[in-house]
mmCIF file of C-alpha atoms and ligand atoms in Angstrom:
data_model
loop_
_atom_site.group_PDB
_atom_site.id
_atom_site.type_symbol
_atom_site.label_atom_id
_atom_site.label_comp_id
_atom_site.label_asym_id
_atom_site.label_seq_id
_atom_site.Cartn_x
_atom_site.Cartn_y
_atom_site.Cartn_z
ATOM 1 C CA MET T 12 -68.812 -72.151 225.611
ATOM 2 C CA ASN T 13 -66.541 -74.674 223.924
ATOM 3 C CA ILE T 14 -64.175 -76.110 226.550
ATOM 4 C CA MET T 15 -61.465 -76.376 223.907
ATOM 5 C CA GLU T 16 -61.315 -72.565 223.767
ATOM 6 C CA ASN T 17 -60.283 -72.352 227.401
ATOM 7 C CA ALA T 18 -56.726 -70.981 227.752
ATOM 8 C CA ALA T 19 -55.759 -73.625 230.291
ATOM 9 C CA ILE T 20 -56.849 -76.465 228.024
ATOM 10 C CA GLN T 21 -55.072 -74.853 225.067
ATOM 11 C CA GLY T 22 -51.855 -74.353 227.061
ATOM 12 C CA PHE T 23 -52.031 -77.952 228.248
ATOM 13 C CA ILE T 24 -52.457 -79.269 224.677
ATOM 14 C CA ARG T 25 -49.648 -77.062 223.378
ATOM 15 C CA LEU T 26 -47.195 -78.411 226.000
ATOM 16 C CA CYS T 27 -48.091 -81.965 224.988
ATOM 17 C CA ASP T 28 -47.323 -81.165 221.349
ATOM 18 C CA ASP T 29 -44.062 -79.405 222.285
ATOM 19 C CA GLY T 30 -42.886 -82.326 224.413
ATOM 20 C CA TRP T 31 -43.757 -84.788 221.655
ATOM 21 C CA ARG T 32 -41.733 -82.765 219.131
ATOM 22 C CA GLN T 33 -38.707 -82.828 221.445
ATOM 23 C CA GLY T 34 -38.700 -86.611 221.379
ATOM 24 C CA TRP T 35 -39.487 -87.034 225.062
ATOM 25 C CA HIS T 36 -42.713 -89.004 224.711
ATOM 26 C CA GLU T 37 -42.264 -92.322 222.951
ATOM 27 C CA ARG T 38 -45.502 -94.354 222.991
ATOM 28 C CA ASN T 39 -47.412 -93.347 226.143
ATOM 29 C CA GLY T 40 -44.231 -92.091 227.910
ATOM 30 C CA GLY T 41 -44.599 -89.076 230.176
ATOM 31 C CA ASN T 42 -47.595 -87.330 231.752
ATOM 32 C CA LEU T 43 -48.832 -83.840 232.608
ATOM 33 C CA THR T 44 -51.163 -82.344 235.213
ATOM 34 C CA TYR T 45 -52.388 -78.789 235.748
ATOM 35 C CA ARG T 46 -54.181 -77.428 238.869
ATOM 36 C CA MET T 47 -56.986 -75.216 237.557
ATOM 37 C CA ARG T 48 -57.750 -71.669 238.679
ATOM 38 C CA GLN T 49 -61.264 -70.938 239.974
ATOM 39 C CA ALA T 50 -62.111 -68.836 236.884
ATOM 40 C CA GLU T 51 -61.073 -71.766 234.643
ATOM 41 C CA ILE T 52 -63.176 -74.211 236.617
ATOM 42 C CA ASP T 53 -66.180 -71.876 236.422
ATOM 43 C CA ALA T 54 -65.738 -71.456 232.666
ATOM 44 C CA CYS T 55 -65.473 -75.230 232.047
ATOM 45 C CA ARG T 56 -68.131 -76.331 234.555
ATOM 46 C CA PRO T 57 -71.058 -76.375 232.013
ATOM 47 C CA ALA T 58 -69.199 -79.218 230.228
ATOM 48 C CA PHE T 59 -68.707 -81.251 233.439
ATOM 49 C CA ARG T 60 -70.665 -84.422 234.270
ATOM 50 C CA THR T 61 -70.710 -85.887 237.790
ATOM 51 C CA ASP T 62 -71.971 -89.432 237.159
ATOM 52 C CA ARG T 63 -68.576 -91.150 237.211
ATOM 53 C CA ASP T 64 -67.339 -92.947 240.339
ATOM 54 C CA TRP T 65 -64.905 -91.631 242.937
ATOM 55 C CA VAL T 66 -61.584 -93.503 242.831
ATOM 56 C CA LYS T 67 -59.259 -93.799 245.854
ATOM 57 C CA MET T 68 -55.687 -92.706 245.038
ATOM 58 C CA GLY T 69 -53.684 -94.423 247.823
ATOM 59 C CA VAL T 70 -52.299 -91.026 248.816
ATOM 60 C CA LYS T 71 -53.909 -88.069 250.539
ATOM 61 C CA ALA T 72 -53.372 -84.305 250.593
ATOM 62 C CA GLU T 73 -55.764 -82.103 252.530
ATOM 63 C CA ASN T 74 -54.493 -78.927 250.856
ATOM 64 C CA LEU T 75 -55.794 -80.251 247.489
ATOM 65 C CA ALA T 76 -59.348 -81.094 248.649
ATOM 66 C CA GLY T 77 -61.878 -79.772 246.166
ATOM 67 C CA GLU T 78 -59.295 -78.889 243.535
ATOM 68 C CA PHE T 79 -59.705 -79.674 239.815
ATOM 69 C CA PHE T 80 -56.836 -80.941 237.651
ATOM 70 C CA ILE T 81 -56.385 -81.361 233.910
ATOM 71 C CA ALA T 82 -54.476 -84.642 233.399
ATOM 72 C CA THR T 83 -53.185 -86.827 230.593
ATOM 73 C CA GLY T 84 -54.733 -90.267 230.432
ATOM 74 C CA SER T 85 -52.934 -93.448 231.355
ATOM 75 C CA GLY T 86 -51.659 -95.269 228.286
ATOM 76 C CA LYS T 87 -52.488 -92.306 226.059
ATOM 77 C CA TYR T 88 -49.929 -90.924 223.613
ATOM 78 C CA PHE T 89 -48.789 -87.251 223.816
ATOM 79 C CA ARG T 90 -48.711 -87.206 219.989
ATOM 80 C CA ASN T 91 -52.486 -87.789 219.934
ATOM 81 C CA VAL T 92 -53.486 -85.174 222.476
ATOM 82 C CA SER T 93 -53.961 -82.272 220.043
ATOM 83 C CA LEU T 94 -55.777 -84.512 217.496
ATOM 84 C CA ALA T 95 -58.388 -85.696 220.003
ATOM 85 C CA PRO T 96 -58.090 -83.980 223.412
ATOM 86 C CA GLU T 97 -61.432 -85.331 224.642
ATOM 87 C CA ASP T 98 -60.151 -88.926 224.234
ATOM 88 C CA ASN T 99 -56.621 -88.437 225.617
ATOM 89 C CA ILE T 100 -56.874 -86.010 228.500
ATOM 90 C CA CYS T 101 -59.383 -85.416 231.293
ATOM 91 C CA ILE T 102 -60.424 -83.065 234.082
ATOM 92 C CA VAL T 103 -60.659 -84.670 237.535
ATOM 93 C CA GLU T 104 -62.225 -83.327 240.706
ATOM 94 C CA ILE T 105 -60.682 -84.116 244.104
ATOM 95 C CA ASN T 106 -63.105 -84.994 246.947
ATOM 96 C CA ASN T 107 -63.395 -83.157 250.251
ATOM 97 C CA GLN T 108 -61.024 -85.563 252.032
ATOM 98 C CA GLY T 109 -58.298 -85.100 249.451
ATOM 99 C CA ASP T 110 -57.901 -88.810 248.872
ATOM 100 C CA SER T 111 -60.074 -89.631 245.801
ATOM 101 C CA TYR T 112 -60.763 -88.280 242.326
ATOM 102 C CA ARG T 113 -63.571 -88.545 239.818
ATOM 103 C CA ILE T 114 -63.425 -87.723 236.111
ATOM 104 C CA VAL T 115 -65.775 -84.834 235.250
ATOM 105 C CA TRP T 116 -64.730 -84.309 231.627
ATOM 106 C CA GLY T 117 -62.731 -86.119 228.930
ATOM 107 C CA LEU T 118 -61.424 -89.656 228.330
ATOM 108 C CA GLU T 119 -64.677 -90.062 226.385
ATOM 109 C CA SER T 120 -63.700 -93.440 224.986
ATOM 110 C CA GLY T 121 -62.718 -94.737 228.422
ATOM 111 C CA GLY T 122 -59.620 -94.719 230.578
ATOM 112 C CA ARG T 123 -58.270 -93.198 233.729
ATOM 113 C CA PRO T 124 -55.794 -90.408 234.596
ATOM 114 C CA THR T 125 -52.079 -91.147 234.271
ATOM 115 C CA SER T 126 -50.752 -94.024 236.375
ATOM 116 C CA GLU T 127 -48.384 -91.422 237.880
ATOM 117 C CA PHE T 128 -51.291 -89.429 239.271
ATOM 118 C CA PRO T 129 -50.252 -90.256 242.859
ATOM 119 C CA SER T 130 -46.808 -88.690 242.212
ATOM 120 C CA HIS T 131 -48.317 -85.669 240.453
ATOM 121 C CA PHE T 132 -50.826 -85.276 243.267
ATOM 122 C CA LEU T 133 -48.313 -85.354 246.143
ATOM 123 C CA ASN T 134 -45.907 -83.124 244.147
ATOM 124 C CA HIS T 135 -48.723 -80.614 243.636
ATOM 125 C CA SER T 136 -49.464 -80.706 247.402
ATOM 126 C CA VAL T 137 -45.851 -80.069 248.340
ATOM 127 C CA ARG T 138 -45.176 -77.429 245.669
ATOM 128 C CA LYS T 139 -48.462 -75.647 246.352
ATOM 129 C CA ALA T 140 -47.437 -75.323 250.027
ATOM 130 C CA ALA T 141 -43.811 -74.399 249.181
ATOM 131 C CA THR T 142 -44.796 -71.641 246.726
ATOM 132 C CA GLY T 143 -47.745 -70.101 248.503
ATOM 133 C CA GLY T 144 -50.131 -71.512 245.898
ATOM 134 C CA GLU T 145 -48.138 -70.355 242.826
ATOM 135 C CA CYS T 146 -47.218 -73.818 241.516
ATOM 136 C CA ARG T 147 -49.835 -75.246 239.087
ATOM 137 C CA VAL T 148 -48.018 -77.531 236.672
ATOM 138 C CA ILE T 149 -46.340 -80.904 237.190
ATOM 139 C CA TYR T 150 -44.698 -82.440 234.123
ATOM 140 C CA HIS T 151 -43.020 -85.826 233.720
ATOM 141 C CA ALA T 152 -40.983 -86.589 230.565
ATOM 142 C CA HIS T 153 -38.670 -89.341 229.358
ATOM 143 C CA THR T 154 -35.753 -87.010 228.603
ATOM 144 C CA PRO T 155 -32.979 -89.149 227.058
ATOM 145 C CA SER T 156 -29.860 -87.253 228.145
ATOM 146 C CA VAL T 157 -30.984 -86.975 231.762
ATOM 147 C CA ILE T 158 -31.745 -90.701 231.711
ATOM 148 C CA ALA T 159 -28.299 -91.442 230.202
ATOM 149 C CA LEU T 160 -26.518 -89.561 232.996
ATOM 150 C CA THR T 161 -28.288 -91.685 235.614
ATOM 151 C CA TYR T 162 -26.101 -94.618 234.464
ATOM 152 C CA VAL T 163 -22.776 -92.818 234.950
ATOM 153 C CA LEU T 164 -23.187 -90.184 237.702
ATOM 154 C CA PRO T 165 -23.639 -90.983 241.424
ATOM 155 C CA LEU T 166 -27.376 -90.817 242.132
ATOM 156 C CA THR T 167 -27.232 -87.788 244.437
ATOM 157 C CA ALA T 168 -28.754 -84.338 244.218
ATOM 158 C CA ARG T 169 -25.316 -82.805 244.700
ATOM 159 C CA ASP T 170 -23.661 -84.722 241.836
ATOM 160 C CA PHE T 171 -26.530 -84.029 239.394
ATOM 161 C CA SER T 172 -26.943 -80.384 240.365
ATOM 162 C CA ARG T 173 -23.221 -79.645 239.946
ATOM 163 C CA ALA T 174 -22.938 -81.489 236.619
ATOM 164 C CA LEU T 175 -25.959 -79.657 235.224
ATOM 165 C CA TRP T 176 -24.926 -76.221 236.551
ATOM 166 C CA GLN T 177 -21.476 -76.654 234.957
ATOM 167 C CA SER T 178 -22.928 -77.623 231.621
ATOM 168 C CA ALA T 179 -24.704 -74.399 230.687
ATOM 169 C CA THR T 180 -24.295 -70.910 232.110
ATOM 170 C CA GLU T 181 -28.062 -70.340 232.441
ATOM 171 C CA CYS T 182 -28.558 -73.381 234.687
ATOM 172 C CA PRO T 183 -27.625 -71.823 238.056
ATOM 173 C CA ILE T 184 -30.055 -68.994 237.209
ATOM 174 C CA VAL T 185 -32.941 -71.268 236.109
ATOM 175 C CA PHE T 186 -32.683 -73.810 238.957
ATOM 176 C CA PRO T 187 -30.514 -72.309 241.718
ATOM 177 C CA GLU T 188 -31.708 -74.824 244.304
ATOM 178 C CA GLY T 189 -30.457 -77.713 242.113
ATOM 179 C CA VAL T 190 -32.302 -80.899 241.280
ATOM 180 C CA GLY T 191 -33.351 -83.848 243.440
ATOM 181 C CA VAL T 192 -32.668 -87.493 242.568
ATOM 182 C CA VAL T 193 -34.803 -90.573 243.291
ATOM 183 C CA GLU T 194 -33.062 -93.911 242.905
ATOM 184 C CA TRP T 195 -34.730 -96.473 240.683
ATOM 185 C CA MET T 196 -38.165 -97.503 242.019
ATOM 186 C CA VAL T 197 -41.218 -99.203 240.569
ATOM 187 C CA PRO T 198 -43.158 -96.377 238.916
ATOM 188 C CA GLY T 199 -46.875 -95.633 239.246
ATOM 189 C CA GLY T 200 -47.530 -96.130 242.991
ATOM 190 C CA PRO T 201 -47.628 -94.354 246.353
ATOM 191 C CA ASP T 202 -43.986 -95.241 247.298
ATOM 192 C CA ILE T 203 -42.294 -93.430 244.403
ATOM 193 C CA ALA T 204 -44.881 -90.636 244.865
ATOM 194 C CA LYS T 205 -43.805 -90.137 248.485
ATOM 195 C CA ALA T 206 -40.082 -90.302 247.647
ATOM 196 C CA THR T 207 -40.496 -87.755 244.847
ATOM 197 C CA SER T 208 -42.607 -85.377 246.863
ATOM 198 C CA GLU T 209 -39.987 -85.444 249.683
ATOM 199 C CA CYS T 210 -37.484 -84.098 247.095
ATOM 200 C CA MET T 211 -40.042 -81.597 245.827
ATOM 201 C CA LYS T 212 -39.953 -79.953 249.262
ATOM 202 C CA HIS T 213 -36.533 -78.549 248.251
ATOM 203 C CA TYR T 214 -36.346 -78.674 244.441
ATOM 204 C CA ASP T 215 -38.722 -77.969 241.566
ATOM 205 C CA ALA T 216 -37.104 -80.688 239.442
ATOM 206 C CA VAL T 217 -36.509 -84.329 240.393
ATOM 207 C CA VAL T 218 -34.609 -86.927 238.358
ATOM 208 C CA TRP T 219 -35.966 -90.499 238.332
ATOM 209 C CA ALA T 220 -33.038 -92.832 237.844
ATOM 210 C CA HIS T 221 -33.159 -94.816 234.564
ATOM 211 C CA HIS T 222 -36.614 -93.350 233.869
ATOM 212 C CA GLY T 223 -36.910 -89.589 233.368
ATOM 213 C CA LEU T 224 -37.525 -86.224 234.991
ATOM 214 C CA PHE T 225 -40.290 -84.448 236.958
ATOM 215 C CA CYS T 226 -40.588 -80.664 236.780
ATOM 216 C CA ALA T 227 -42.904 -78.260 238.619
ATOM 217 C CA GLY T 228 -43.778 -74.653 237.902
ATOM 218 C CA PRO T 229 -46.374 -71.848 238.005
ATOM 219 C CA ASP T 230 -47.342 -72.079 234.326
ATOM 220 C CA PHE T 231 -46.748 -74.158 231.191
ATOM 221 C CA ASP T 232 -43.952 -71.962 229.771
ATOM 222 C CA THR T 233 -41.878 -71.994 232.954
ATOM 223 C CA THR T 234 -42.296 -75.709 233.533
ATOM 224 C CA PHE T 235 -41.592 -76.686 229.935
ATOM 225 C CA GLY T 236 -38.617 -74.290 229.995
ATOM 226 C CA LEU T 237 -37.237 -75.950 233.107
ATOM 227 C CA MET T 238 -37.537 -79.397 231.548
ATOM 228 C CA HIS T 239 -35.918 -78.118 228.323
ATOM 229 C CA THR T 240 -33.044 -76.382 230.126
ATOM 230 C CA ILE T 241 -32.198 -79.384 232.260
ATOM 231 C CA GLU T 242 -32.378 -81.842 229.340
ATOM 232 C CA LYS T 243 -30.209 -79.600 227.192
ATOM 233 C CA ALA T 244 -27.592 -79.268 229.948
ATOM 234 C CA ALA T 245 -27.642 -83.052 230.362
ATOM 235 C CA ASP T 246 -27.166 -83.369 226.620
ATOM 236 C CA VAL T 247 -24.135 -81.071 226.714
ATOM 237 C CA TYR T 248 -22.620 -83.095 229.624
ATOM 238 C CA SER T 249 -23.275 -86.379 227.803
ATOM 239 C CA ARG T 250 -21.520 -85.016 224.678
ATOM 240 C CA VAL T 251 -18.558 -83.945 226.754
ATOM 241 C CA LEU T 252 -18.322 -87.404 228.336
ATOM 242 C CA SER T 253 -18.694 -89.091 224.959
ATOM 243 C CA THR T 254 -15.557 -87.399 223.610
ATOM 244 C CA GLY T 255 -13.643 -89.578 226.080
ATOM 245 C CA ARG T 256 -11.264 -86.682 226.578
ATOM 246 C CA PRO T 257 -10.287 -85.215 229.976
ATOM 247 C CA ILE T 258 -12.216 -82.086 231.031
ATOM 248 C CA LEU T 259 -9.715 -79.207 230.771
ATOM 249 C CA SER T 260 -11.991 -76.450 232.019
ATOM 250 C CA THR T 261 -15.458 -75.992 233.502
ATOM 251 C CA ILE T 262 -17.506 -73.320 235.290
ATOM 252 C CA SER T 263 -15.888 -73.012 238.695
ATOM 253 C CA ASP T 264 -17.806 -72.789 241.999
ATOM 254 C CA ASP T 265 -16.868 -69.119 242.375
ATOM 255 C CA GLN T 266 -18.099 -68.456 238.837
ATOM 256 C CA LEU T 267 -21.409 -70.192 239.709
ATOM 257 C CA ARG T 268 -21.653 -67.893 242.775
ATOM 258 C CA ALA T 269 -20.832 -64.869 240.617
ATOM 259 C CA VAL T 270 -23.527 -65.555 238.017
ATOM 260 C CA ALA T 271 -26.106 -66.288 240.682
ATOM 261 C CA LYS T 272 -25.256 -63.039 242.477
ATOM 262 C CA ASP T 273 -25.483 -60.950 239.293
ATOM 263 C CA PHE T 274 -28.838 -62.439 238.360
ATOM 264 C CA GLY T 275 -30.252 -62.026 241.886
ATOM 265 C CA VAL T 276 -30.809 -65.725 242.735
ATOM 266 C CA ARG T 277 -29.596 -67.678 245.788
ATOM 267 C CA ILE T 278 -27.599 -70.648 244.647
ATOM 268 C CA ASN T 279 -27.704 -73.680 246.972
ATOM 269 C CA GLU T 280 -24.370 -73.370 248.818
ATOM 270 C CA ASP T 281 -24.687 -76.969 250.098
ATOM 271 C CA PHE T 282 -23.682 -78.096 246.615
ATOM 272 C CA LEU T 283 -20.675 -75.758 246.216
ATOM 273 C CA ASP T 284 -17.174 -76.328 247.545
HETATM 274 P P1 13P E 11 -49.047 -93.251 231.886
HETATM 275 O O1 13P E 11 -49.346 -93.629 230.414
HETATM 276 O O2 13P E 11 -49.885 -94.035 232.840
HETATM 277 O O3 13P E 11 -49.104 -91.782 232.047
HETATM 278 O O4 13P E 11 -47.529 -93.719 232.164
HETATM 279 C C1 13P E 11 -46.460 -93.226 231.389
HETATM 280 C C2 13P E 11 -45.211 -93.067 232.166
HETATM 281 O O5 13P E 11 -44.369 -92.328 231.797
HETATM 282 C C3 13P E 11 -45.079 -93.810 233.440
HETATM 283 O O6 13P E 11 -43.976 -93.330 234.192
HETATM 284 ZN ZN1 ZN E 12 -42.513 -92.324 232.941
#
């Protein structure tokens, strides 16, 4: 069996292409991980090799022991993933303690999983627990309009959630819990991983100030769709601000409640007046 024919690998590659075409992945910006299903692991296993070293992650999650993840490589460009997947992405196995990984496939010309693997890993742990195992995808992108808003909005979950909900009618339906916000931190290490995963206990999207956005979801479509919806709402809000004109009308809190009720979702009342 050719590993490239696996639906999980194909979905992973397609998301990388889609994100690149949106303009969210300059250079090596952004990263993606997918927690594989048992049937996908079994189908890909003939292509695995187990001679590469275990690498400590600096973070630990017992509920991810023994899992396999597809991951983009650190320093690799999303625009190259579909051209040469075996050089730009990898599959990693997590050890029985849930604190180390080893590459079992991919990154054939060298490299390691994304530098944000600690954040992806802890986010997977938290979202797996919060969703009864449904969550499989963690996606980080450098979404320009979300980043722009982190310079002008207070860096709170309440301020960002309200601004985004008010900027497109579908938003309260797509992310009724709102979004979390992490103040600027040095990327790539255990500290930002822990701060982000704390937010992921409540939200499936977390803004990184002056950096980008993390989204979580059960599959590639839902996760990409969440990223796309949030970035588009942020784009609308940025355009409104850039007119320099006073806001004469917006979606009121009662209208947000009404749309949530009609579409059968529970909007986060903490963020409504
Ligand atoms: P990687 O190339 O290590 O994935 O880093 C890109 C990035 O966006 C860091 O936040
Ligand atoms: Zn980044």
